[in-house]
Coordinates of C-alpha atoms and ligand atoms in Angstrom, one line a residue:
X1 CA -20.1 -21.3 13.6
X2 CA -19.8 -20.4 17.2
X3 CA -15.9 -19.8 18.2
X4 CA -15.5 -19.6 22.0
X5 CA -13.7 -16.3 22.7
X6 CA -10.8 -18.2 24.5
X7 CA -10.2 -20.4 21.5
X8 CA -10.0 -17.4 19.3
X9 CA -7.3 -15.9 21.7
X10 CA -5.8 -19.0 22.6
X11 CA -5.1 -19.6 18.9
X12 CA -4.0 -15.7 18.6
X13 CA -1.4 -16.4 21.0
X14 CA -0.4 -20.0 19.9
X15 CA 0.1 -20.2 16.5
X16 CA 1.0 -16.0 16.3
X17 CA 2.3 -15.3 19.5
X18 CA 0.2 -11.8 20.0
X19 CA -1.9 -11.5 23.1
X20 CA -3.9 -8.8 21.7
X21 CA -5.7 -7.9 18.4
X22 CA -4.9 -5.2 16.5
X23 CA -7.3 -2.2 15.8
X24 CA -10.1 -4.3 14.1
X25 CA -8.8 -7.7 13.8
X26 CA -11.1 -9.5 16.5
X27 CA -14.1 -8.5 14.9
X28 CA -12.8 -9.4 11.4
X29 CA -12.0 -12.6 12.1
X30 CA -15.3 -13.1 13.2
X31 CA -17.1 -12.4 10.4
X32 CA -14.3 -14.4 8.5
X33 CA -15.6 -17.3 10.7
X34 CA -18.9 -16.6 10.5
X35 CA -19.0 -17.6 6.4
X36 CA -19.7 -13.8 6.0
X37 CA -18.5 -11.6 3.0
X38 CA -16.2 -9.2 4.4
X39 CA -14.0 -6.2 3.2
X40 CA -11.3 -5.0 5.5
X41 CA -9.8 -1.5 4.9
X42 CA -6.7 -0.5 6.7
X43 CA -3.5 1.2 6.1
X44 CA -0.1 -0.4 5.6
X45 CA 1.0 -2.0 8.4
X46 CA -2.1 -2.3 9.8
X47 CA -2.2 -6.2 10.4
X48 CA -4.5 -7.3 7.2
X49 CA -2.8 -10.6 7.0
X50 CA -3.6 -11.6 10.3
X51 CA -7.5 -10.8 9.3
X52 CA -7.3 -13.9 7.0
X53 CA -4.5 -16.5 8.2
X54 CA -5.8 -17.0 11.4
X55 CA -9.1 -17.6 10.0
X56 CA -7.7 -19.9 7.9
X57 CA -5.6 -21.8 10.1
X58 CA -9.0 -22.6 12.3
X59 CA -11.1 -23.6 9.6
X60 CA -11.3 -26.6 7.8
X61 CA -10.5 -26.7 4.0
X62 CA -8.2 -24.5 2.3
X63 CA -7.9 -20.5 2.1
X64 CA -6.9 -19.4 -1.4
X65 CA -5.2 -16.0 -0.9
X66 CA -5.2 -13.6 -4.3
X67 CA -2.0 -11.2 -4.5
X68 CA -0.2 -9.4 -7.2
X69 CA 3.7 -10.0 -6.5
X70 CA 4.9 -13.2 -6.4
X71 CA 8.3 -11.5 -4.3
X72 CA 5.1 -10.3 -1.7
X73 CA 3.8 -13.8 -1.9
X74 CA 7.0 -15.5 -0.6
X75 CA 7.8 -13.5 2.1
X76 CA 4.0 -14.2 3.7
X77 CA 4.6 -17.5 3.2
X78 CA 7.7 -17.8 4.4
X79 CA 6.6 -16.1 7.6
X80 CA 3.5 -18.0 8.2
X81 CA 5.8 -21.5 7.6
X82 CA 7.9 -20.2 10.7
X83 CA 5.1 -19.4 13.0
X84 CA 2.0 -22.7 12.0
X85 CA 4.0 -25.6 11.1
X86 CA 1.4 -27.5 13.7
X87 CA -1.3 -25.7 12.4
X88 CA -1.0 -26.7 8.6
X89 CA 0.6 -25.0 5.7
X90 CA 1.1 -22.4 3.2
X91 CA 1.4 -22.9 -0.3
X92 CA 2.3 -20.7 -3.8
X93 CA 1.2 -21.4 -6.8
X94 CA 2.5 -19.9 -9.5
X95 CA 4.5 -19.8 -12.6
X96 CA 7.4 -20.1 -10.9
X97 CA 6.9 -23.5 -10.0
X98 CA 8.1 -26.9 -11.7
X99 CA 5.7 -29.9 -12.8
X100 CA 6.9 -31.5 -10.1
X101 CA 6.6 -28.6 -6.9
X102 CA 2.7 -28.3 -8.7
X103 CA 1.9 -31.4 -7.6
X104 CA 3.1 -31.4 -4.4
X105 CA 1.3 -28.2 -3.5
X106 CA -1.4 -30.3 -5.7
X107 CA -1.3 -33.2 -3.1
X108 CA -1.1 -31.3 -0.2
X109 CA -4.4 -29.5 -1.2
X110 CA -6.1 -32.8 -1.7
X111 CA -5.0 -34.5 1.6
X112 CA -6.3 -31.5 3.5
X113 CA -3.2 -29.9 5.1
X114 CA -2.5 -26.6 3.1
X115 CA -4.8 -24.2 4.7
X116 CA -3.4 -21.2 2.7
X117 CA -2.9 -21.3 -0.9
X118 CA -1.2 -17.7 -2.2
X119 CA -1.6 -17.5 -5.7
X120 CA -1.2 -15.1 -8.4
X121 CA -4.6 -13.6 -10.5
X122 CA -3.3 -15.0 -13.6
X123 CA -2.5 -18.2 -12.7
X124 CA -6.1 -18.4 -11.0
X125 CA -7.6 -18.0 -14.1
X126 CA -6.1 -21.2 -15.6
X127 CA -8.5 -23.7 -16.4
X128 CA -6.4 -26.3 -15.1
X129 CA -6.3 -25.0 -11.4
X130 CA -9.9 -23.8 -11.8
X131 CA -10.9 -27.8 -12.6
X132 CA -9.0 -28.9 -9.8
X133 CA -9.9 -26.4 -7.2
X134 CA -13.5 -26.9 -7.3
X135 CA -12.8 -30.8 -6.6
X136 CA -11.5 -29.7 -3.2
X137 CA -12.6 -28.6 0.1
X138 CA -12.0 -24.2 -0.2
X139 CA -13.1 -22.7 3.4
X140 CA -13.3 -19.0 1.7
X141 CA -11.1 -16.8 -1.1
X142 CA -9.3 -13.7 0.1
X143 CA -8.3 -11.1 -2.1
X144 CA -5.5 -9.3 -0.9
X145 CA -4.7 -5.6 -2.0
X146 CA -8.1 -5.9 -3.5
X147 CA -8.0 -2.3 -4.9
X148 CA -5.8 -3.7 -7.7
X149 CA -9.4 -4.6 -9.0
X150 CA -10.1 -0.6 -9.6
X151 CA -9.3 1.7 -12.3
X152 CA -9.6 4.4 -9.8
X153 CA -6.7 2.6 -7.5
X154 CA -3.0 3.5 -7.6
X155 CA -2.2 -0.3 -9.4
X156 CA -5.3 -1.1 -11.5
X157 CA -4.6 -4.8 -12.5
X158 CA -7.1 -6.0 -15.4
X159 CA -6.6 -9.8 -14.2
X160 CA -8.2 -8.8 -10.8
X161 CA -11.7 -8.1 -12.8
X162 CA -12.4 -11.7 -14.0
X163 CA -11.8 -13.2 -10.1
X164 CA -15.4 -13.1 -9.1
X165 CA -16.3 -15.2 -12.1
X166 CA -13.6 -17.7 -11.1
X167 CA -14.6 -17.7 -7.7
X168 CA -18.1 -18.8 -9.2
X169 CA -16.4 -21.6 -10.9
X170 CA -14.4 -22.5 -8.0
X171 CA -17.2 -22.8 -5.2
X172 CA -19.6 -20.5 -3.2
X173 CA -17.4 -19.0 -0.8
X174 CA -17.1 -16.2 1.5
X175 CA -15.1 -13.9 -0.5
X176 CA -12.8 -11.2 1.8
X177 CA -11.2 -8.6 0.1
X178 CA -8.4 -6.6 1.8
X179 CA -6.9 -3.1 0.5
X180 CA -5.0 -0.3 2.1
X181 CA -6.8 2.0 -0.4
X182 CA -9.3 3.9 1.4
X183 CA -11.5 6.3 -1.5
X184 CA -15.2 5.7 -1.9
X185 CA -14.5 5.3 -5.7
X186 CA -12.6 2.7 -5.4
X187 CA -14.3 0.9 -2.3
X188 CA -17.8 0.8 -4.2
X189 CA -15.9 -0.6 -7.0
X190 CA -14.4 -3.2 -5.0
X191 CA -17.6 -4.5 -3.6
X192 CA -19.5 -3.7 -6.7
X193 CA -16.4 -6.1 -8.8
X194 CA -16.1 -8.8 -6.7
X195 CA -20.2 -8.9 -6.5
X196 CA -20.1 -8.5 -2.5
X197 CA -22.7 -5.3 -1.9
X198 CA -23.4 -7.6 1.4
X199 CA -20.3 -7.4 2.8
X200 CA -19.4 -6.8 6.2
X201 CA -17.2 -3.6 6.2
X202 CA -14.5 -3.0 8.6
X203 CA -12.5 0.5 7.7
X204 CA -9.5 1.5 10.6
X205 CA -8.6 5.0 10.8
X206 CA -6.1 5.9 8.2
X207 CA -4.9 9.0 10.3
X208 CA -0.6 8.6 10.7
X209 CA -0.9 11.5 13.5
X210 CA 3.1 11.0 13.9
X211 CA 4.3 11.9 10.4
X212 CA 4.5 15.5 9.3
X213 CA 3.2 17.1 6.0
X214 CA 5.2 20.1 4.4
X215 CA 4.5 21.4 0.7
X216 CA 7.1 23.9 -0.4
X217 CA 7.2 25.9 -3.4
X218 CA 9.7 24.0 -6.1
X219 CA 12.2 26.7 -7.7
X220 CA 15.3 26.6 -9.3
X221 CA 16.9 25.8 -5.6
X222 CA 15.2 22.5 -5.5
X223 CA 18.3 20.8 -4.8
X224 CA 19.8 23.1 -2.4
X225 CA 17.1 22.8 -0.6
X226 CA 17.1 19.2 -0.2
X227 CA 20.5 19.3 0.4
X228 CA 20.0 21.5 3.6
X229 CA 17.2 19.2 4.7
X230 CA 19.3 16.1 4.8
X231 CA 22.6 17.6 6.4
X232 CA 20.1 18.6 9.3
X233 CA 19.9 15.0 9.5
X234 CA 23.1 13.6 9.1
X235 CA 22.7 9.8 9.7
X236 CA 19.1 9.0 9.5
X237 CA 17.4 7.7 6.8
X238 CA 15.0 8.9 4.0
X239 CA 13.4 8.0 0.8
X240 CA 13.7 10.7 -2.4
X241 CA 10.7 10.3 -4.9
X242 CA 11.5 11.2 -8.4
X243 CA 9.3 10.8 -11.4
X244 CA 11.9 10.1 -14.2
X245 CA 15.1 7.3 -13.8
X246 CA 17.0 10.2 -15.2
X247 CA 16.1 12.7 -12.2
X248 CA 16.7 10.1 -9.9
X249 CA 20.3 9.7 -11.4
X250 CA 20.9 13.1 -11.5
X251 CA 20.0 14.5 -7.6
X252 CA 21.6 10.5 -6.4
X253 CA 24.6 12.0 -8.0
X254 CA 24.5 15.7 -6.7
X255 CA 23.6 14.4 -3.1
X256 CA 27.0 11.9 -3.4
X257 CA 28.9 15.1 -4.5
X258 CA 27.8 16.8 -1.4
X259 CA 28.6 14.4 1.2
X260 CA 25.7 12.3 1.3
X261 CA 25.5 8.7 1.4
X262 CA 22.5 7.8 -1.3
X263 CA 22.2 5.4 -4.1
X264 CA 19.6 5.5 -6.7
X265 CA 17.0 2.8 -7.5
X266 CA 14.8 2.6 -10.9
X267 CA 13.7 -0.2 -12.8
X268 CA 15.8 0.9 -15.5
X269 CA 18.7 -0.8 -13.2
X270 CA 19.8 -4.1 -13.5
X271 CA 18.1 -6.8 -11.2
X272 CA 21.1 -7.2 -9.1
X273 CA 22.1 -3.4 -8.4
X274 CA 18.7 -2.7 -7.9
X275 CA 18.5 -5.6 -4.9
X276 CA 22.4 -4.6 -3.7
X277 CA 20.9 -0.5 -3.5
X278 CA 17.6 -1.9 -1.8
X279 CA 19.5 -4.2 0.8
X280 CA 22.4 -1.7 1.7
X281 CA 19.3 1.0 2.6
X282 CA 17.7 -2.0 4.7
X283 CA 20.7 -2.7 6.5
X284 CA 21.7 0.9 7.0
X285 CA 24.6 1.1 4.5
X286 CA 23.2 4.0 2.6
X287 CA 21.3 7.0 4.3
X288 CA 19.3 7.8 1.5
X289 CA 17.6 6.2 -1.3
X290 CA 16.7 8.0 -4.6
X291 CA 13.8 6.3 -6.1
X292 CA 10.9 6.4 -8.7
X293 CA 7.6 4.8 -7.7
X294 CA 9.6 1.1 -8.5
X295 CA 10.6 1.4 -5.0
X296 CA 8.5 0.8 -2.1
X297 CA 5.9 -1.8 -2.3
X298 CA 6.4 -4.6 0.1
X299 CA 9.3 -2.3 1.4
X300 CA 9.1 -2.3 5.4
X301 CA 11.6 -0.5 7.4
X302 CA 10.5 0.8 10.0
X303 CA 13.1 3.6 11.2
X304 CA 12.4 6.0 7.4
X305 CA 12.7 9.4 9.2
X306 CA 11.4 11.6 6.1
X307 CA 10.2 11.1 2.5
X308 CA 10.6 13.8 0.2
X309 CA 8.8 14.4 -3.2
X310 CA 11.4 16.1 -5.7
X311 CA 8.1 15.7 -8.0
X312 CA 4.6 15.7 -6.7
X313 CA 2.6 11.9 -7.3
X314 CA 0.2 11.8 -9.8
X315 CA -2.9 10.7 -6.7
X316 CA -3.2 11.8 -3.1
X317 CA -3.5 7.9 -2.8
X318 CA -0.1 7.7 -4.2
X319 CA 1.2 9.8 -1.9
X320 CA -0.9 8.7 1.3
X321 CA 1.1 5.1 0.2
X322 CA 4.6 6.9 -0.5
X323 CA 4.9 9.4 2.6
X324 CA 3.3 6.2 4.5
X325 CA 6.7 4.9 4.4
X326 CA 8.2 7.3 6.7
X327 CA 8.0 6.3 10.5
X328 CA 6.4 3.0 10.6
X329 CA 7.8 2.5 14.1
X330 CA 5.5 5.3 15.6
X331 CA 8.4 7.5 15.5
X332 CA 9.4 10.8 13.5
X333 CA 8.0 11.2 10.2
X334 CA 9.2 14.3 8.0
X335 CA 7.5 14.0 4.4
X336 CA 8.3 16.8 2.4
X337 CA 6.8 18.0 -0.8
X338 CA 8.6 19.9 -3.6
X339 CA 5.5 21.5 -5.8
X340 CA 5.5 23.5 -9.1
X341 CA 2.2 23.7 -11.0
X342 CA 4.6 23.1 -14.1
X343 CA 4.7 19.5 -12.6
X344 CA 1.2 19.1 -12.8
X345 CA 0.9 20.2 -16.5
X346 CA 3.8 17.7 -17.7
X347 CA 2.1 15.1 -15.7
X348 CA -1.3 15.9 -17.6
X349 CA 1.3 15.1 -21.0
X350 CA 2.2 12.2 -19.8
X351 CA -1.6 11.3 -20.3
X352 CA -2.3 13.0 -23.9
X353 CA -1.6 9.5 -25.5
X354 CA -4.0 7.4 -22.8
X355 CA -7.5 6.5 -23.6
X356 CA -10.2 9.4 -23.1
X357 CA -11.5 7.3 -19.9
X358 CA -8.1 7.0 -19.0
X359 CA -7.3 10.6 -19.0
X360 CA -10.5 11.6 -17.4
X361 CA -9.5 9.4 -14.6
X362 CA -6.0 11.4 -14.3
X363 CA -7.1 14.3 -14.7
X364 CA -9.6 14.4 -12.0
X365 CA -6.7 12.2 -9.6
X366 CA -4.8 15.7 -9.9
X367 CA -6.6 18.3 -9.4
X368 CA -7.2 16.4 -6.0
X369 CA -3.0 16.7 -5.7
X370 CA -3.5 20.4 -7.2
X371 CA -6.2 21.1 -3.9
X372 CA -4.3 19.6 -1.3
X373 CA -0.6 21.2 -2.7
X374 CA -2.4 24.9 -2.5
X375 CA -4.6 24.6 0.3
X376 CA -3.8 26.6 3.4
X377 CA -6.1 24.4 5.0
X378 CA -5.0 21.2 7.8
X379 CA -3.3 19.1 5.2
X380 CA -4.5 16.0 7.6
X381 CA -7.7 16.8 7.6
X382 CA -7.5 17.1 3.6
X383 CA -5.7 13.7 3.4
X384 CA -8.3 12.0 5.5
X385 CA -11.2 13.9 4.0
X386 CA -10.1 12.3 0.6
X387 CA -10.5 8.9 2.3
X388 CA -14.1 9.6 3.3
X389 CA -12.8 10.2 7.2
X390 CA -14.1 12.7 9.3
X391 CA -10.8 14.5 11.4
X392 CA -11.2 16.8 14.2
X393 CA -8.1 19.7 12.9
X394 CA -8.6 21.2 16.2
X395 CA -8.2 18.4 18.4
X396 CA -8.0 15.4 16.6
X397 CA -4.4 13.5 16.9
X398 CA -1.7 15.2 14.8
X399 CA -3.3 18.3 14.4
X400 CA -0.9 20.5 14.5
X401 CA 1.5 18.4 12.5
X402 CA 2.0 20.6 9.1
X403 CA 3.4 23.5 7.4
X404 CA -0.1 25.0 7.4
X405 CA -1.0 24.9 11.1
X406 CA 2.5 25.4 12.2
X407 CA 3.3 28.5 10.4
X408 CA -0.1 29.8 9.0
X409 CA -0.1 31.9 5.7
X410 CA -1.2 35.6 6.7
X411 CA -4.6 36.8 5.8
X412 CA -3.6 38.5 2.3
X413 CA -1.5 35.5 1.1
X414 CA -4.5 33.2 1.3
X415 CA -6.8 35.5 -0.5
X416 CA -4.4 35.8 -3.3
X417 CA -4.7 32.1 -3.2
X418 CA -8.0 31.9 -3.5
X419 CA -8.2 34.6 -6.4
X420 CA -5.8 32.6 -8.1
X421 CA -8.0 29.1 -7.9
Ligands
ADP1 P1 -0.7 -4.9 6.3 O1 -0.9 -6.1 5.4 O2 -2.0 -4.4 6.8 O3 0.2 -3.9 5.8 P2 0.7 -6.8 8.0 O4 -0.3 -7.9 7.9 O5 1.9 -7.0 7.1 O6 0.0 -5.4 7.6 O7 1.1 -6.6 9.5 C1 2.0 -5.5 9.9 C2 2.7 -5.9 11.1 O8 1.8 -6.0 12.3 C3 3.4 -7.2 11.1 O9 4.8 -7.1 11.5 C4 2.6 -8.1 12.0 O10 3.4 -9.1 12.6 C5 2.1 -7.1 13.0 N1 0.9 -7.5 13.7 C6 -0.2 -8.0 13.1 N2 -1.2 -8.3 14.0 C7 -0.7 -8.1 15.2 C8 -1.1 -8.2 16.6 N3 -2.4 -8.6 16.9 N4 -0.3 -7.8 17.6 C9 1.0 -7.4 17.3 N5 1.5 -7.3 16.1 C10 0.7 -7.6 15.0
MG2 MG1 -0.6 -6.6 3.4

């Protein structure tokens, strides 16, 4: 297919209202449109959805979208309702869904006007839905947060592994994966997985030059010391990372004691305090959330003016994603990182119980967190080197942006260091 450059912009601006692409978008698209196999890597926020609707809106048939969380699923398509109405329309199907709502979605498919269908990997796999899809007209299968598929991902999902073989089923589609996850490991799975070494591969810079990496040794002070840090900065807002729902109760508490408007949020809350705690932090009612790793996905406010780690993540992917929430909006971006190699060793317990693969896994995911917490290096340049990306920690953009290049270690500190590695 050739698409006239003016159409593609034309329909950019009508059906989105953009006048530009973003980053790699426009070349994306094309390959989308070309029937190609692509895989799109780019960091939160980056504008993957774009990469596949608009595709989808110009071509005939309809798009099935893969995604993990139903909650993510509505939102996208309540947002793509409000913007293509004229342009055909977006669809869920999953288990949420009456006899009734499954046929309508069912019809709608059939008649040709749902150009995206969003569904969830296990209800993919259904034989039902497999039978009917490959009656109809599918113009290509995207596979969004396609590192799900990946042991070596932050949120391995075992249902992503059989989608290739459904796809199969289904028809001989393009298939485009999307993920913000940005290791080689997980990459070659990706394309390995879904059976796409041909793939076109589009990978955006996942340098945040605006946010600001500290790692500070944890003592005994811990909680003073966060306690200082967030009376500097009385009124804006930040996320604290905890590993256990009893930490998170306990330093929620202690920062309410001092002053400080936080509220805690763990899965081991109830559904409704957990949305009341998340809401009153979106609408500025609470300065600070204390949170384990429940909190976060899908989660986009853009004004987050520093994360802090009371306990280091168990990936450098994990906490590329979890610092990643502080300034979305360009702006400052303080992510702070409490680190005791005691954390480390409880983290490697954690594991004792896992299968050996399992373990081996882990254990080589930390001592990636171990490098990067002792280095005295550019933390940037360590982040990005994890990701397979080649920064400049001289000039590149954020250079001077951490503890390490603000505030070098002298010359005998970092040989201890190294004596102690
Ligand atoms: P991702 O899935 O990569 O995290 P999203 O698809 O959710 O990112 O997009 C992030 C934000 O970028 C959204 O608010 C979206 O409206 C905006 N966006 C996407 N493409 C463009 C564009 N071409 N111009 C302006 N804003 C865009
Ligand atoms: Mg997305």
């Amino acid at each position: 297919m050739n698409i006239e450059q003016s159409d593609l912009y034309g329909s950019l601006k009508k059906i989105f209202g953009f006048n530009q692409f973003k980053g790699l978008q426009e070349d994306v698209v094309n390959s989308i449109l070309n029937n190609e196999n692509t895989f799109v890597i780019m960091p939160t926020g980056g504008g993957k959805s774009l990469c596949y609707q608009l595709p989808a809106l110009m071509k005939e048939g309809t798009a099935i979208v893969v995604s993990p969380l139903i909650a993510l699923m509505k939102n996208q398509v309540d947002a793509i309702r409000g913007i293509s109405e004229d342009h055909g329309i977006a669809h869920v199907l999953n288990s949420s869904l009456n006899k009734s709502e499954v046929a309508q979605v069912k019809a709608d498919i059939e008649s040709g006007i749902t150009k995206l269908l969003y569904v969830a990997p296990e209800s993919l796999i259904k034989e039902e839905y497999v039978e009917f899809l490959r009656k109809q007209k599918i113009s290509f299968v995207a596979i969004d947060e396609a590192h799900c598929i990946s042991e070596w991902g932050h949120d391995f999902r075992p249902e992503y592994r059989n989608l290739r073989n459904i796809i199969k089923q289904i028809d001989n589609v393009p298939i485009i994966g999307l993920t913000a996850t940005a290791t080689e490991k997980v990459q070659e799975d990706i394309l390995k997985t879904l059976g796409m070494s041909d793939a076109n591969v589009f990978k955006a810079s996942f340098n945040r030059a605006n946010l600001f990496y500290e790692v500070r040794p944890k003592t005994k002070d811990v909680e003073k010391d966060i306690i200082r840090f967030i009376k500097k900065r009385i009124g804006k807002t930040g996320i604290i990372y905890c590993l256990s729902r009893k930490k998170v109760e306990e330093i929620a508490q202690v920062l309410q004691v001092n002053g400080i408007n936080a509220l805690p949020y763990h899965a081991g809350l109830d559904a409704k305090t957990r949305a009341k705690h998340q809401d009153m932090f979106l609408m500025e009612d609470c300065d600070v959330i204390v949170a384990t790793i429940a909190f976060g996905m899908g989660i986009d406010k853009p004004d987050v003016r520093y994360v802090i780690h009371h306990d280091i993540p168990k990936s450098l992917e994990s906490y590329y994603q979890e610092t990643g929430r502080a300034g979305r909006d360009g702006g400052e971006g303080y992510c702070l990182t409490f680190y005791s190699y005691k954390d480390i060793e409880k983290l490697e317990k954690f594991m004792a119980n896992k299968p050996v693969a399992e373990q081996e896994v882990g254990h080589a995911l930390l001592q990636e967190v171990v490098g990067y917490a002792e280095t005295s290096m550019n933390r940037r340049k360590y982040i990005l080197h994890y990701f397979g990306e080649e920064f400049d920690a001289v000039n590149g953009e954020g250079a001077d942006m951490d503890d390490n290049m603000r505030n070098p270690k002298k010359k005998h500190e970092a040989t201890n260091e190294v004596v102690i590695l």
